[in-house]
XYZ file of N, CA and C in Angstrom:
420
model
N 0.931 -1.053 0.493
C 0.240 0.273 0.194
C 0.997 1.094 0.050
N 0.225 1.793 -1.053
C 0.911 3.954 -0.947
C 0.147 3.871 -0.196
N 1.435 5.209 0.538
C 0.065 6.398 1.305
C 1.025 7.944 0.963
N 0.387 9.234 1.280
C 0.675 10.224 0.733
C 1.379 11.212 2.354
N 1.396 12.106 2.349
C 1.628 12.357 3.502
C 1.127 12.296 4.258
N 0.272 13.133 4.268
C -1.269 13.181 5.440
C -1.962 11.646 5.581
N -2.224 10.893 4.643
C -2.115 9.830 4.910
C -1.703 8.843 6.366
N 0.073 9.042 5.748
C 0.665 8.431 6.987
C 1.203 9.115 8.253
N 0.856 11.066 7.999
C 1.014 11.217 9.301
C -1.041 10.952 10.233
N -1.393 11.163 9.356
C -2.118 9.781 10.326
C -2.513 9.067 11.331
N -1.431 8.497 10.635
C -1.984 6.422 10.567
C -0.727 6.012 11.791
N -0.077 7.353 11.750
C 1.310 7.306 12.569
C 0.905 8.620 13.321
N -0.013 9.467 13.384
C -0.401 9.679 14.699
C 0.933 11.170 15.352
N 1.179 11.647 13.981
C 2.194 12.275 14.097
C 1.921 13.142 12.973
N 2.097 15.262 12.736
C 2.091 16.132 12.465
C 3.159 15.870 10.432
N 2.085 16.158 10.096
C 2.733 16.230 8.642
C 4.291 16.600 7.755
N 4.585 17.558 9.263
C 5.831 18.831 9.070
C 6.721 17.520 9.762
N 6.388 17.055 11.053
C 7.240 15.789 11.326
C 7.383 14.920 10.105
N 6.478 13.517 9.056
C 7.175 12.907 7.567
C 8.056 14.268 7.159
N 7.596 15.723 7.143
C 8.629 16.187 6.110
C 10.037 16.202 6.591
N 9.924 15.924 7.939
C 11.251 16.738 8.092
C 12.311 15.794 8.314
N 11.191 14.577 8.549
C 12.141 12.624 8.726
C 12.900 12.855 6.683
N 12.053 13.403 6.227
C 12.234 12.994 5.022
C 13.743 13.556 4.400
N 13.591 14.748 4.524
C 14.924 15.359 4.396
C 16.138 15.884 5.522
N 15.131 15.219 5.865
C 16.731 14.872 6.772
C 17.837 13.185 6.778
N 16.944 12.267 5.178
C 16.948 11.761 5.247
C 17.249 9.775 6.675
N 16.131 10.219 7.004
C 16.232 9.578 8.341
C 14.859 8.777 7.661
N 13.820 9.123 6.742
C 12.499 7.778 6.827
C 12.470 7.893 4.985
N 12.611 7.201 4.462
C 12.851 6.671 3.448
C 11.953 6.607 1.646
N 11.173 7.613 1.274
C 10.286 7.404 0.369
C 10.328 8.106 -0.830
N 9.542 6.972 -1.565
C 9.522 7.983 -3.392
C 8.884 9.385 -3.516
N 8.538 9.252 -4.809
C 8.183 9.984 -5.499
C 7.249 10.035 -5.966
N 5.664 10.142 -6.630
C 5.285 10.496 -7.555
C 5.008 10.825 -9.055
N 4.058 11.287 -10.409
C 4.592 11.400 -11.062
C 4.788 13.235 -10.903
N 4.279 13.505 -9.872
C 3.963 14.993 -9.230
C 4.713 15.323 -8.620
N 6.109 14.593 -8.376
C 6.781 14.334 -7.141
C 6.866 15.206 -6.596
N 5.365 13.994 -5.542
C 4.712 14.302 -4.014
C 5.184 12.791 -3.481
N 4.925 13.221 -2.075
C 6.257 11.906 -1.042
C 5.021 10.770 -1.267
N 5.874 9.090 -1.964
C 5.213 8.438 -1.338
C 5.293 7.751 -0.607
N 4.532 6.791 0.479
C 4.867 5.814 1.030
C 4.628 4.599 1.017
N 5.744 3.967 1.306
C 5.465 2.269 1.695
C 5.643 1.638 2.769
N 5.134 0.477 2.913
C 5.854 -0.190 4.169
C 6.619 0.297 5.006
N 8.092 0.021 4.283
C 9.233 -0.012 4.327
C 9.407 1.351 5.716
N 8.393 2.866 4.463
C 8.483 3.586 5.255
C 7.892 3.793 7.268
N 6.795 2.949 6.674
C 6.121 2.198 8.245
C 7.002 2.325 9.305
N 7.922 1.067 8.948
C 8.075 0.780 10.276
C 9.184 1.025 10.050
N 10.127 2.008 9.223
C 10.841 3.293 10.019
C 10.001 4.290 11.057
N 8.831 5.246 10.338
C 8.375 6.006 11.744
C 8.128 5.083 12.774
N 8.553 3.541 13.113
C 7.382 3.119 14.015
C 8.822 3.469 15.003
N 9.736 2.874 13.753
C 11.346 2.923 14.465
C 11.679 4.119 15.294
N 11.660 5.703 14.601
C 11.496 6.837 14.306
C 10.720 7.595 16.177
N 9.021 6.842 16.456
C 9.099 7.290 17.002
C 9.425 5.955 17.864
N 9.916 5.453 18.581
C 10.547 4.652 19.578
C 11.714 5.247 19.593
N 12.554 4.914 19.054
C 13.911 6.267 19.787
C 13.933 6.695 20.292
N 12.868 7.882 19.663
C 12.098 9.462 20.310
C 11.900 9.474 21.170
N 10.937 8.037 21.554
C 10.043 8.036 22.746
C 11.295 7.361 24.101
N 12.157 7.157 23.592
C 13.185 7.359 24.038
C 14.191 7.563 24.652
N 14.355 8.683 23.924
C 14.805 10.130 24.077
C 16.209 10.406 22.888
N 15.889 9.416 22.158
C 17.844 9.620 21.452
C 17.028 11.171 20.620
N 18.606 11.529 20.106
C 18.912 12.718 19.659
C 18.373 12.909 18.028
N 18.069 13.940 17.111
C 17.923 12.840 16.011
C 19.341 13.010 15.628
N 20.006 13.860 15.473
C 20.969 12.838 15.116
C 21.737 12.034 15.583
N 21.742 11.652 16.602
C 21.440 10.288 16.522
C 21.024 8.271 16.295
N 20.151 8.923 15.429
C 18.886 8.700 14.499
C 18.835 8.457 14.047
N 19.837 9.650 12.897
C 19.997 9.946 11.609
C 21.434 9.501 11.959
N 22.808 9.342 12.634
C 23.282 8.477 12.779
C 23.331 6.466 12.814
N 22.093 6.178 13.803
C 22.023 4.905 12.533
C 21.476 5.063 11.846
N 20.574 5.928 11.287
C 19.837 5.112 10.355
C 21.269 5.461 8.888
N 21.877 6.176 9.005
C 22.177 6.233 8.075
C 23.820 4.944 8.369
N 23.351 4.544 9.585
C 24.513 3.095 10.000
C 23.860 2.260 8.490
N 22.636 2.362 9.034
C 21.492 1.017 8.653
C 21.819 0.517 6.535
N 22.035 2.108 5.684
C 21.768 2.454 4.677
C 22.475 2.061 4.413
N 24.138 1.821 4.651
C 25.179 1.241 4.227
C 25.415 -0.295 4.061
N 26.629 -0.271 3.505
C 26.222 -2.167 3.347
C 27.055 -2.365 4.638
N 26.345 -3.320 5.116
C 26.577 -3.955 6.663
C 27.821 -4.374 6.389
N 28.416 -4.789 8.124
C 30.525 -4.822 8.022
C 30.281 -4.750 9.541
N 30.701 -5.708 10.030
C 30.716 -5.686 11.522
C 31.170 -4.016 11.763
N 32.192 -3.248 11.817
C 32.300 -2.243 12.481
C 31.129 -1.936 12.488
N 30.191 -1.786 11.171
C 29.029 -0.886 11.114
C 27.506 -1.177 12.516
N 28.054 -2.269 12.543
C 26.814 -3.665 13.698
C 27.554 -3.001 15.023
N 28.656 -3.120 15.437
C 29.724 -2.330 16.235
C 28.924 -0.413 16.543
N 28.773 -0.177 15.467
C 28.834 1.289 15.699
C 27.191 1.330 16.477
N 26.644 0.142 15.290
C 24.723 0.921 15.896
C 25.193 -0.190 17.145
N 26.159 -0.808 17.049
C 25.770 -1.828 18.726
C 25.424 -0.425 19.657
N 26.869 0.998 19.625
C 27.051 1.116 20.735
C 26.067 2.173 20.988
N 25.609 2.432 19.693
C 24.127 4.262 19.552
C 23.279 3.385 20.674
N 23.152 1.906 20.672
C 22.185 1.767 21.585
C 22.230 0.746 22.494
N 23.800 1.141 23.123
C 24.263 0.823 24.669
C 24.103 2.749 25.524
N 24.441 3.532 24.376
C 24.304 4.775 25.450
C 23.243 4.756 25.445
N 22.350 4.473 24.096
C 20.906 5.192 24.404
C 20.278 3.711 25.731
N 20.666 2.694 25.778
C 20.610 2.173 26.997
C 20.840 2.493 28.537
N 21.916 3.237 28.914
C 22.274 3.610 30.310
C 21.741 4.869 30.587
N 20.848 5.473 29.021
C 19.647 6.278 28.961
C 18.817 6.466 29.651
N 17.860 5.018 29.016
C 16.669 4.164 28.968
C 16.568 4.281 30.969
N 18.068 3.319 31.372
C 17.767 2.533 32.607
C 18.348 4.149 33.267
N 18.700 5.498 33.209
C 18.771 6.127 33.721
C 17.627 6.807 34.219
N 16.408 6.750 33.518
C 14.762 8.196 32.930
C 14.315 6.776 33.906
N 14.628 5.380 34.195
C 14.168 4.512 34.587
C 13.866 4.523 36.036
N 15.516 5.092 36.915
C 15.667 5.378 37.554
C 15.268 6.370 38.680
N 14.665 7.146 37.457
C 14.493 8.337 38.209
C 12.254 8.272 38.252
N 12.565 8.160 36.975
C 10.884 7.787 36.789
C 10.186 6.927 38.529
N 11.106 5.483 38.288
C 10.872 4.620 40.089
C 10.993 5.720 41.044
N 12.062 6.268 40.924
C 12.800 7.395 42.490
C 10.718 8.425 42.593
N 10.324 8.584 41.396
C 9.081 10.027 41.237
C 7.904 8.827 41.872
N 7.971 7.414 41.858
C 6.985 7.059 41.675
C 6.484 6.714 43.327
N 8.167 6.337 43.675
C 7.801 5.716 45.395
C 8.000 7.274 45.808
N 8.376 8.419 46.004
C 7.676 9.629 46.285
C 6.097 9.561 46.699
N 5.043 8.746 45.215
C 4.478 9.934 45.694
C 3.325 8.498 46.057
N 4.205 7.000 46.424
C 2.964 6.266 46.830
C 3.515 6.413 48.310
N 4.506 7.274 48.467
C 4.912 7.477 50.116
C 4.370 8.753 50.510
N 3.903 9.089 49.368
C 3.111 10.508 49.772
C 1.287 9.552 49.483
N 0.985 8.687 49.229
C -0.165 8.529 49.424
C -0.187 7.746 50.848
N 0.884 7.232 51.164
C 0.533 6.147 52.083
C 0.010 7.391 53.898
N 0.568 8.680 53.036
C 0.745 9.119 54.232
C -0.334 10.299 54.524
N -1.017 10.466 53.141
C -2.183 11.514 53.442
C -3.263 10.425 53.440
N -3.290 9.101 53.835
C -4.189 7.981 53.739
C -3.822 7.556 55.166
N -2.814 7.850 56.017
C -2.489 7.517 57.657
C -3.129 8.726 58.260
N -2.740 9.852 56.948
C -3.666 11.395 58.058
C -4.782 11.200 58.012
N -5.890 10.873 57.444
C -7.037 11.093 57.017
C -8.007 9.780 57.988
N -6.748 8.717 58.177
C -7.315 7.300 59.094
C -7.181 7.936 60.664
N -6.413 8.915 60.587
C -5.630 9.586 62.096
C -4.836 9.251 63.120
N -4.265 8.099 61.870
C -3.205 7.805 62.576
C -1.977 8.502 62.170
N -1.709 9.895 62.535
C -0.980 10.926 62.637
C -1.107 12.381 62.707
N -0.097 12.582 62.879
C -0.687 14.224 63.090
C -0.130 15.038 61.437
N -1.441 15.774 61.072
C -1.765 16.494 60.223
C -0.764 17.103 59.646
N 0.706 17.169 59.204
C 1.824 17.474 58.346
C 1.741 17.779 56.885
N 0.493 17.815 56.375
C 0.863 18.429 55.011
C 0.355 19.669 54.621
N -0.350 20.240 55.446
C -0.856 21.841 55.291
C 0.725 22.799 56.083
N 0.975 23.407 55.514
C 2.370 24.261 55.897
C 1.147 25.238 57.259
N 0.594 25.672 56.861
C -0.489 26.083 58.417
C -0.907 25.100 59.509
N -0.260 23.442 59.065
C -0.137 23.021 60.629
C 1.926 23.016 61.014
N 2.035 22.874 60.477
C 3.410 22.917 59.833
C 4.286 22.746 61.792
N 3.472 24.107 62.211
C 4.043 24.326 63.538
C 3.822 23.089 64.755
N 2.783 22.376 64.249
C 1.824 21.693 65.741
C 2.587 19.964 64.971
N 3.401 20.361 64.029
C 3.505 18.079 63.595
C 4.258 18.745 63.983
N 5.340 17.454 63.273
C 6.764 16.936 62.609
C 7.419 17.671 61.774
N 7.510 17.737 61.328
C 7.753 18.180 59.447
C 8.031 16.932 58.405
N 7.870 16.981 57.564
C 8.069 15.681 56.578
C 8.214 15.809 55.315
N 8.405 17.025 55.678
C 8.503 17.158 53.635
C 6.982 17.593 53.185
N 7.434 17.675 52.366
C 6.091 18.912 51.243
C 4.769 18.016 52.254
């Protein structure tokens, strides 16, 4: 199946501008019709899915471009290792983001437990700055 810019943008839930940007940057392969309009196929869909995933992981456009270029070149062990290195770097970032998200979730969990204890009368209400003189301080 062939897709226009609008069709692919709708299908992939990204803007038409973003699709054009990806093709202009050389991240996304596309063909042209007889009127020189961009035309996309299943390979393009696969690339957009990959790009979206990498972007959602926090990978920069520059790193995606480097990866894309390495994928488009003749396969060699050196290029495989280079692509692996890109993903090893991104793996570190993903794990750092995961740790930050876990720390945030733990903080929220503790706050929910604390509010439940306050509401159940098990602990003094120290959740409001107006009550901080009456209760031990435990943070925000």
